GROMACS .gro file of C-alpha atoms in nm:
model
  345
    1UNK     CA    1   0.000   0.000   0.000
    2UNK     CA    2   0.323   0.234  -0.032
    3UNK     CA    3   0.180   0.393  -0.352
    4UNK     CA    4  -0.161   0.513  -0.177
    5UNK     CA    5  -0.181   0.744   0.043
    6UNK     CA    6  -0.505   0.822   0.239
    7UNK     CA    7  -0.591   1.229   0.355
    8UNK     CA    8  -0.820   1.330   0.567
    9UNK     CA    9  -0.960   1.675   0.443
   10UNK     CA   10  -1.138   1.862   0.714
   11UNK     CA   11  -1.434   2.091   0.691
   12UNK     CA   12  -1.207   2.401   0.760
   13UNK     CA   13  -1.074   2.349   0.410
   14UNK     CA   14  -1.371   2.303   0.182
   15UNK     CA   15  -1.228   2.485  -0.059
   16UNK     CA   16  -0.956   2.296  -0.115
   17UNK     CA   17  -1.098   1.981  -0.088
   18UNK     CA   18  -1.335   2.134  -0.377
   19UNK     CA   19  -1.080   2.266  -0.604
   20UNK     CA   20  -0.886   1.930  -0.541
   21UNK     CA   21  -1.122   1.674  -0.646
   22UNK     CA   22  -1.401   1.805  -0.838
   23UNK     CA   23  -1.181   1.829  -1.214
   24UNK     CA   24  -1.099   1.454  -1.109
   25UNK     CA   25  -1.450   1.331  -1.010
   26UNK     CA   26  -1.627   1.514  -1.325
   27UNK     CA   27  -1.460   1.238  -1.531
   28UNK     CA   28  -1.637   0.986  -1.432
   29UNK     CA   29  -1.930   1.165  -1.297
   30UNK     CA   30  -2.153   0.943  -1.478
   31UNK     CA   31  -2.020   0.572  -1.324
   32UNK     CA   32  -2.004   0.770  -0.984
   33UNK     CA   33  -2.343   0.896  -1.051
   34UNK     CA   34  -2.302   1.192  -0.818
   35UNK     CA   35  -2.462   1.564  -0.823
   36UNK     CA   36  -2.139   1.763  -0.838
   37UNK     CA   37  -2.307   2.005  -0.925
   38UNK     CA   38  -2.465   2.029  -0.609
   39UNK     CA   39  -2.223   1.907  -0.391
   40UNK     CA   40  -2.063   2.280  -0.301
   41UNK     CA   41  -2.406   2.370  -0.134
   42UNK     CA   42  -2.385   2.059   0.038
   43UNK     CA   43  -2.090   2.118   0.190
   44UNK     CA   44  -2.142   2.493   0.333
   45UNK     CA   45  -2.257   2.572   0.712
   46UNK     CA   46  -2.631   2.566   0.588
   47UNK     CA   47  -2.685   2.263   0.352
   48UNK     CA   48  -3.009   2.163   0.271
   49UNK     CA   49  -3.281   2.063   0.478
   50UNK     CA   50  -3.249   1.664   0.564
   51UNK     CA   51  -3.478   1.440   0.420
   52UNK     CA   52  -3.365   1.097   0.532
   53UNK     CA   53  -3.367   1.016   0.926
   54UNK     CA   54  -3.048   0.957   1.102
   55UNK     CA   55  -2.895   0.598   1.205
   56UNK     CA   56  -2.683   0.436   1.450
   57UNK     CA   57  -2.330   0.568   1.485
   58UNK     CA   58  -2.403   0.849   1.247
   59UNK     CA   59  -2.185   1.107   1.252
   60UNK     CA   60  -2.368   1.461   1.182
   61UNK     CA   61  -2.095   1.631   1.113
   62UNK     CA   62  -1.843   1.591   0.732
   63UNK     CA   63  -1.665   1.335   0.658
   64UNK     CA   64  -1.399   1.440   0.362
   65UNK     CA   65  -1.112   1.175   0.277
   66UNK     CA   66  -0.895   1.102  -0.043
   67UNK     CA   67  -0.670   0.867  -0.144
   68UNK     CA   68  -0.357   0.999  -0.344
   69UNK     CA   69  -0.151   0.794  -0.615
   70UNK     CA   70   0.224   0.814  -0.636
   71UNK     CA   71   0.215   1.140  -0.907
   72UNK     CA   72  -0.025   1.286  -0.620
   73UNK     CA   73  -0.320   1.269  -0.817
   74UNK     CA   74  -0.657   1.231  -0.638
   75UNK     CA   75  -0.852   0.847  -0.689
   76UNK     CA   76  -1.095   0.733  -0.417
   77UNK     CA   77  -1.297   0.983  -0.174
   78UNK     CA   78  -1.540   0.962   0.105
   79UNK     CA   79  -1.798   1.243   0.154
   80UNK     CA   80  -2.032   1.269   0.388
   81UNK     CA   81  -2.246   1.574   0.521
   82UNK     CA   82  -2.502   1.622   0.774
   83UNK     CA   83  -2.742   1.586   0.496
   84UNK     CA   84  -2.708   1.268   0.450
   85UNK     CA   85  -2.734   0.959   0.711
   86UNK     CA   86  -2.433   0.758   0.477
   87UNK     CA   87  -2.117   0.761   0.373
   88UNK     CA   88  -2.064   0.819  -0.042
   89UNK     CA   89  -1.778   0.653  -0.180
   90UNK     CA   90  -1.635   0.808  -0.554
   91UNK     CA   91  -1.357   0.699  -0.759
   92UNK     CA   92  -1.197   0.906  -1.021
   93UNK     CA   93  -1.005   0.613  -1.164
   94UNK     CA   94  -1.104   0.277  -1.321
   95UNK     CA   95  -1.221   0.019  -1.054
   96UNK     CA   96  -0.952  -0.223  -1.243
   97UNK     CA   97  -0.651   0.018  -1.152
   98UNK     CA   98  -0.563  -0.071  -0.754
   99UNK     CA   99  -0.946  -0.045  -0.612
  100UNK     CA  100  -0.817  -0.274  -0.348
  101UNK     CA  101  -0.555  -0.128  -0.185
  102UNK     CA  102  -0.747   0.237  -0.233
  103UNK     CA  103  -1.045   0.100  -0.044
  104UNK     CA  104  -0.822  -0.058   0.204
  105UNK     CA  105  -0.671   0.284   0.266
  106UNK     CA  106  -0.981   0.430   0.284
  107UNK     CA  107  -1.152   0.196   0.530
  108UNK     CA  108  -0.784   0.265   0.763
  109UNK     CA  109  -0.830   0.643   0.718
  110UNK     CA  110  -1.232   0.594   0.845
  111UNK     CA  111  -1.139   0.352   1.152
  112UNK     CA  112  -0.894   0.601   1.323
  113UNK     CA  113  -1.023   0.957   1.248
  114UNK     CA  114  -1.285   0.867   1.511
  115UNK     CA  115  -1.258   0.504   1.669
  116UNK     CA  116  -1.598   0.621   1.890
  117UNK     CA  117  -1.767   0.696   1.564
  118UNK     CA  118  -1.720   0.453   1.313
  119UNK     CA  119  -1.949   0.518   0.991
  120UNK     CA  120  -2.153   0.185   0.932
  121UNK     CA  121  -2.361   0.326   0.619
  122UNK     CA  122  -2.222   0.321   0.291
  123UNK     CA  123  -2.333   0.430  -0.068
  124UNK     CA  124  -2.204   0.477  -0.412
  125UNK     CA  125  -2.108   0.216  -0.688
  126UNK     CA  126  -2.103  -0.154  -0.549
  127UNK     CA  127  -1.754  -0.229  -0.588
  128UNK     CA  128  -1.633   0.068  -0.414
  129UNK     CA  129  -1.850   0.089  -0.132
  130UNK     CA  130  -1.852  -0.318  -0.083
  131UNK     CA  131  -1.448  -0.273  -0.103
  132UNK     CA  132  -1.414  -0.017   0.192
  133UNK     CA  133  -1.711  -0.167   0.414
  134UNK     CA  134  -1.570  -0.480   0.393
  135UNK     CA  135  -1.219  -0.375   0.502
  136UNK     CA  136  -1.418  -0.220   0.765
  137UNK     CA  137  -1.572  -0.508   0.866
  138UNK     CA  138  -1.253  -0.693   0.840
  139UNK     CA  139  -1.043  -0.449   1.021
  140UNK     CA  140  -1.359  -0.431   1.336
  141UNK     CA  141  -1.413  -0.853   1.338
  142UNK     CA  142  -1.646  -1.063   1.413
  143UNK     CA  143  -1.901  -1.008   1.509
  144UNK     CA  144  -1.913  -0.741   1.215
  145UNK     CA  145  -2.024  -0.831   0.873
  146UNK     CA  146  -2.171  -0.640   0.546
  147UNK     CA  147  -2.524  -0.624   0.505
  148UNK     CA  148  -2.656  -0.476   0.133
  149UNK     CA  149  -2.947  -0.291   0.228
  150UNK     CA  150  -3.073  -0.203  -0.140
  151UNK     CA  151  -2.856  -0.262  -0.465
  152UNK     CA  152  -2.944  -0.107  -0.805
  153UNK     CA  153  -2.882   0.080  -1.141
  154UNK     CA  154  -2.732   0.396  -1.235
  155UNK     CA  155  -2.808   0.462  -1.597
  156UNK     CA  156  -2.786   0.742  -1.833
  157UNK     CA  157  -2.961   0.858  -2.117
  158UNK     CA  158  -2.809   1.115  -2.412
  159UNK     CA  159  -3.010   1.241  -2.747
  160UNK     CA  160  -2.871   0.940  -2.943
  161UNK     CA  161  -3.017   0.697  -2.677
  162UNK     CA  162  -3.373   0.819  -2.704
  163UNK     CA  163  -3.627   0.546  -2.789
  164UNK     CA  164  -3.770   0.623  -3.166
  165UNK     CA  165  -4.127   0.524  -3.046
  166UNK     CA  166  -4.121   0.869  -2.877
  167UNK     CA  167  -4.400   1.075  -2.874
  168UNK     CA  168  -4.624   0.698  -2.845
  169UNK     CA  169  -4.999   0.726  -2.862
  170UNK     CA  170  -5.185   0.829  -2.576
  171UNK     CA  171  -5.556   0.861  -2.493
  172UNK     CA  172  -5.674   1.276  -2.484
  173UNK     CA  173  -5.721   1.422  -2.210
  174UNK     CA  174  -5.357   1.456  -2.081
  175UNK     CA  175  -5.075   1.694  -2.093
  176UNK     CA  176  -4.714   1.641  -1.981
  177UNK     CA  177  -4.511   1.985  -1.926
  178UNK     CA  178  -4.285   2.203  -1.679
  179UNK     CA  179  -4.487   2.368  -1.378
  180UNK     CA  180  -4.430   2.731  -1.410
  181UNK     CA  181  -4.365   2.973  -1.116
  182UNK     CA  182  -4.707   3.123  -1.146
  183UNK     CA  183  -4.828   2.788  -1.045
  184UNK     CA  184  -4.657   2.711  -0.761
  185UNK     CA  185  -4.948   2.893  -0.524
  186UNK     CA  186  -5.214   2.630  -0.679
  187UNK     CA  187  -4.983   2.324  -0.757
  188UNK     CA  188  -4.788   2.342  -0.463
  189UNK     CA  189  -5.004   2.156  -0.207
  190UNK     CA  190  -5.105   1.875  -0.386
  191UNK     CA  191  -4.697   1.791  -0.551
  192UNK     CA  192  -4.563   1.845  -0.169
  193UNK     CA  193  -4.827   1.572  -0.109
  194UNK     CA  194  -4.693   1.363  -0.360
  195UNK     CA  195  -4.348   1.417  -0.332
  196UNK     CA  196  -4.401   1.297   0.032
  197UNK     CA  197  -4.594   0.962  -0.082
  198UNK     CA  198  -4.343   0.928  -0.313
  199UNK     CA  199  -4.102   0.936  -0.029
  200UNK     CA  200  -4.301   0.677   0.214
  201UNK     CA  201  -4.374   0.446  -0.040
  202UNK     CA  202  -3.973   0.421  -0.153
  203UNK     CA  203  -3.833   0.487   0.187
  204UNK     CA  204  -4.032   0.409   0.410
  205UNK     CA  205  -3.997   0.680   0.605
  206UNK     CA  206  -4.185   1.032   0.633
  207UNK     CA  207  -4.004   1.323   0.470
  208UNK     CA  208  -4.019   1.600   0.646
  209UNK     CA  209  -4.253   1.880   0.563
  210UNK     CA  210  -3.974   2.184   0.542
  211UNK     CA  211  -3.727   1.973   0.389
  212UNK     CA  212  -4.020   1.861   0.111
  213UNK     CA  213  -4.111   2.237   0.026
  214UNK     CA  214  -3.782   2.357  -0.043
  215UNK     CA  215  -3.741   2.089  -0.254
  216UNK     CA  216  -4.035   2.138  -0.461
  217UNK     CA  217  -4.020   2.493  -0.462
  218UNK     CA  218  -3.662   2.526  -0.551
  219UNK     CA  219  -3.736   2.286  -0.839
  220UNK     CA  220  -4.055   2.451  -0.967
  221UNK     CA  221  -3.875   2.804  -0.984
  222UNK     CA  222  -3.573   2.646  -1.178
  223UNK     CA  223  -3.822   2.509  -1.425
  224UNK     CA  224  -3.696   2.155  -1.315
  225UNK     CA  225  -4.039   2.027  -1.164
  226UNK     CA  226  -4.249   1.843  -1.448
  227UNK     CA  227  -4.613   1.704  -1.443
  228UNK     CA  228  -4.843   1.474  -1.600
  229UNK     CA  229  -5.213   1.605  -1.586
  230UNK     CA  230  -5.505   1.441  -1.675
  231UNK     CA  231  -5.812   1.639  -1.721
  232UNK     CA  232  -5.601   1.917  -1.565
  233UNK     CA  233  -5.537   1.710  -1.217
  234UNK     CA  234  -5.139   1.614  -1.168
  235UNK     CA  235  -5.132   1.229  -1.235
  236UNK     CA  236  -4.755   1.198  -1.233
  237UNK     CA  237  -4.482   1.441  -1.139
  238UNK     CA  238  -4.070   1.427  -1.116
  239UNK     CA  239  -3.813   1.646  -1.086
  240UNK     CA  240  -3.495   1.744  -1.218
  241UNK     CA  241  -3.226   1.769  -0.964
  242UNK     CA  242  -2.894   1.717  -0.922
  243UNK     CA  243  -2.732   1.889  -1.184
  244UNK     CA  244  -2.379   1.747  -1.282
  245UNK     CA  245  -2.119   1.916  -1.536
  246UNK     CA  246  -2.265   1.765  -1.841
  247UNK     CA  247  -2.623   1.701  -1.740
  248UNK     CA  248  -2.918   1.656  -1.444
  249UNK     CA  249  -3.067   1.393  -1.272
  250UNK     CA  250  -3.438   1.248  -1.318
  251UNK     CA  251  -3.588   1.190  -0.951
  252UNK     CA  252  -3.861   1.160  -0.716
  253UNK     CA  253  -4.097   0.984  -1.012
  254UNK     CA  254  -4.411   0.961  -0.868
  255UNK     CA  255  -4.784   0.865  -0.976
  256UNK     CA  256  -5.092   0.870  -0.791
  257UNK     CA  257  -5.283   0.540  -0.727
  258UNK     CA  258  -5.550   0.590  -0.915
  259UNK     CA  259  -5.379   0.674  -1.226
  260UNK     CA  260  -5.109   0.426  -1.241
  261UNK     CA  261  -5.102   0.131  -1.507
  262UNK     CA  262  -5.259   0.399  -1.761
  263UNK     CA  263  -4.930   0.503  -1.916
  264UNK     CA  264  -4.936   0.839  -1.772
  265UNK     CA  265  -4.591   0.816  -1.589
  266UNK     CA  266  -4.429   0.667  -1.912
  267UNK     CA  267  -4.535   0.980  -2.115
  268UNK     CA  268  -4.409   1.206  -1.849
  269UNK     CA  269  -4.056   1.018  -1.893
  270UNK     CA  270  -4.075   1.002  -2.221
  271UNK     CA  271  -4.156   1.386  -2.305
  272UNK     CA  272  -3.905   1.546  -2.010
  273UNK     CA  273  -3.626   1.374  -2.128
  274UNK     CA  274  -3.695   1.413  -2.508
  275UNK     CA  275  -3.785   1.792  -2.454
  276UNK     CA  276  -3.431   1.801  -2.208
  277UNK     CA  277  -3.215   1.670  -2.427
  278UNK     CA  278  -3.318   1.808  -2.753
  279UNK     CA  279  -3.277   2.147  -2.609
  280UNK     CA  280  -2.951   2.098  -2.446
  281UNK     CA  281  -2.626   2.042  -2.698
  282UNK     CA  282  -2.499   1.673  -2.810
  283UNK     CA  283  -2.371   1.475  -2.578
  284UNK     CA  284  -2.575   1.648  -2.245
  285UNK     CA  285  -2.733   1.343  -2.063
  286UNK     CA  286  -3.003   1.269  -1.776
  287UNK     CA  287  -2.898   0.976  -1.560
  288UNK     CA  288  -3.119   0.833  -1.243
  289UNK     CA  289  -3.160   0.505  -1.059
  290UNK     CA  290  -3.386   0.233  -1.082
  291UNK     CA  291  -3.424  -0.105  -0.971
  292UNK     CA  292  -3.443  -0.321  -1.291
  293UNK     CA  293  -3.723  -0.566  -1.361
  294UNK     CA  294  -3.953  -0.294  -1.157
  295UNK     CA  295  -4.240  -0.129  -1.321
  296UNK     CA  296  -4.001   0.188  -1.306
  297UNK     CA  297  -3.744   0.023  -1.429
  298UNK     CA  298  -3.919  -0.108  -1.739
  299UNK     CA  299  -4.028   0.291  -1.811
  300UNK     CA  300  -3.712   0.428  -1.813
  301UNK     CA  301  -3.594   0.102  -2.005
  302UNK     CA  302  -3.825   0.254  -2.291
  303UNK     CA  303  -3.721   0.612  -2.302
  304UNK     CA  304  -3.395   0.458  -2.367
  305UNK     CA  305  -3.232   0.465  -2.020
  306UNK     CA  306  -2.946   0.213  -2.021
  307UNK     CA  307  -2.900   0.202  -2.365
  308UNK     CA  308  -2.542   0.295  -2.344
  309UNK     CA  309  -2.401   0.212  -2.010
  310UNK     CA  310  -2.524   0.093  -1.684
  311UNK     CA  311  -2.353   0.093  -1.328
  312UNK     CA  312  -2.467  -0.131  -1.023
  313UNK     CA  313  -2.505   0.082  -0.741
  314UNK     CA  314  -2.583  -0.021  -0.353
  315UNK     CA  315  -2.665   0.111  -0.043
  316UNK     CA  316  -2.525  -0.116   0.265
  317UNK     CA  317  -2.441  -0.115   0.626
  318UNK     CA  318  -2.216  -0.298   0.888
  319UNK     CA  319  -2.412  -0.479   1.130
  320UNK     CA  320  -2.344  -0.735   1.385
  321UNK     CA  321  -2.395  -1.120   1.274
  322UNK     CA  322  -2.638  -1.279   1.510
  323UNK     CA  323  -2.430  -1.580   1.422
  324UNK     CA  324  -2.576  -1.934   1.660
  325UNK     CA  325  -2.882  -1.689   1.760
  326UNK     CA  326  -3.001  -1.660   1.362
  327UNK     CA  327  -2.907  -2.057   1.330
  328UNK     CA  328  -3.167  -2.138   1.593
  329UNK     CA  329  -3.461  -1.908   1.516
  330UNK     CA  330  -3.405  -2.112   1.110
  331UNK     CA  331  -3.435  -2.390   1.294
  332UNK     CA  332  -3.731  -2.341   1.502
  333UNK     CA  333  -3.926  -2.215   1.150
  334UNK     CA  334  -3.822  -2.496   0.971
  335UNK     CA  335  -3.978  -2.718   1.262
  336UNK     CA  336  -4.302  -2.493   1.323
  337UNK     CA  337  -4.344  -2.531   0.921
  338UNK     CA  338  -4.251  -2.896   0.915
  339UNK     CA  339  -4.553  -2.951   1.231
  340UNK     CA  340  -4.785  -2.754   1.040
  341UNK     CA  341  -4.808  -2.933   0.745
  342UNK     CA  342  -4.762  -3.234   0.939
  343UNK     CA  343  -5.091  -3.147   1.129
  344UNK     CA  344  -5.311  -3.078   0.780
  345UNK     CA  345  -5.194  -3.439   0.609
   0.00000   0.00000   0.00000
């Protein structure tokens, strides 16, 4: 591990730490799949509101480490803000060029800048964020072990990409455009309600109601907040957020109940990112994450997401193996199951 050299970068120097890595990380912005563009207001004394709810061992304040290679050039970080319950992992090189020992030196660097505080979530693309919790996990011992909590795809979509059955026929009575400023007084109500559905139903969790508005209404007045109405209600909404050096990110897709299985959030996908990238110049892109085989998945799969390249991403944790204890509660299932059917022969 000679050749890598792990820094810790404190808040103090931001700016740095900003005009150090973000030339490197824009390379591979996409694989990363990371708002840079954002990631300066994320890291000031007054980020935005929190949406997600805190966990065990969090630490609320930054987290900002780098590993260095031998010309001094920057190639794995860690970022974390009070934002954000977990731990994002980035690389600025090729997983295939020393991943190992850069996640090793990583996972070192994140044991001993606070042995009381450990960090035990972890996000970003699987092989990075697997590497480093694992050498975690490793490095703590048993009883210690990686747990994925959710795993799935970062993919991208340019003008080239964009499915040829675009604009596909539709019933009347629906119209898919940006919510203007002027409409945020009417409009605003019912999309915080979705947004916050939207949030529940993915999460599992309750967003909270400031953190919700600012989103929204930030998004509306950038022109990033689109909507599917039917019959002039708002059937299916996302927004545009995110916004990287060569493109945005599609998030927070949402439909209502009642109008789901109708087609209504496919033509919302279909006409924001055709309307996006055909007024942007060649080679802008839209990238967001999906689970695949998913009824979102399969949209996005038709506008044309993933027709170039894909990246796994994850979302996992260190947690303590319940080892013998886990062993016996399979075994008492196994026997309840085996008595029950026993009983109905």
């Amino acid at each position: 591990m000679s050749n890598v050299v792990a820094q810790v970068v404190l808040y103090a120097n931001v700016d740095t730490f900003l005009s150090t890595v973000s030339a490197a990380l824009h390379k591979r912005e996409r694989s990363n799949n990371i708002p840079l563009g954002t990631l300066p207001r994320f890291l000031t004394d007054t980020p935005p509101a929190r949406l997600l709810p805190r966990v065990k061992n969090e630490d609320e304040g930054f987290i900002l480490l780098s590993t260095f290679d031998v010309r001094g050039e920057p190639c794995v970080f860690a970022i974390k803000t009070p934002a954000h319950p977990a731990v994002g992992i980035y690389a600025a090189i090729d997983p295939g060029q020393g991943l190992h020992k850069h996640c090793e030196a990583l996972a070192h660097a994140l044991l001993h800048r606070d042995k009381a505080r450990v960090p035990l979530h972890f996000y970003g693309d699987e092989r990075l964020v697997c590497g480093v919790a694992e050498a975690i996990a490793q490095r703590l011992g048993w009883p210690w072990v990686l747990q994925r909590e959710h795993t799935y795809n970062a993919v991208t979509l340019t003008r080239k990409g964009l499915s040829a059955e675009i604009p596909r026929k539709m019933e009347d009575g629906h119209e898919v455009r940006r919510v203007t400023a002027a409409e945020l007084e009417a409009l605003g109500e019912k999309l915080l309600e979705m947004h916050q559905a939207m949030f529940k139903e993915t999460w599992k969790v309750e967003a909270p109601m400031q953190a919700a508005k600012e989103i929204i209404t930030a998004c509306v007045k950038a022109g990033d907040a689109w909507v599917c109405f039917v019959d002039g209600q708002p059937a299916s909404v996302a927004l545009l957020t995110g916004e990287t050096s060569g493109g945005k990110s599609i998030s927070a897709v949402y439909t209502r109940p009642e109008y789901r299985k109708k087609g209504y959030a496919q033509a919302l996908v279909d006409t924001l990112s055709k309307a996006v990238l055909e007024e942007q110049p060649e080679g802008y892109y839209l990238c967001l994450s999906c689970v695949p085989e998913t009824s979102a998945g399969r949209i996005f799969a038709k506008t044309g997401f993933g027709s170039s390249q894909t990246y796994t991403m994850a979302n996992v944790k260190l947690a303590k193996d319940l080892g013998l204890a886990r062993l016996g509660l399979g075994i008492a299932i196994t026997i309840a199951i085996y008595a029950w059917a026993t009983y109905f022969v």
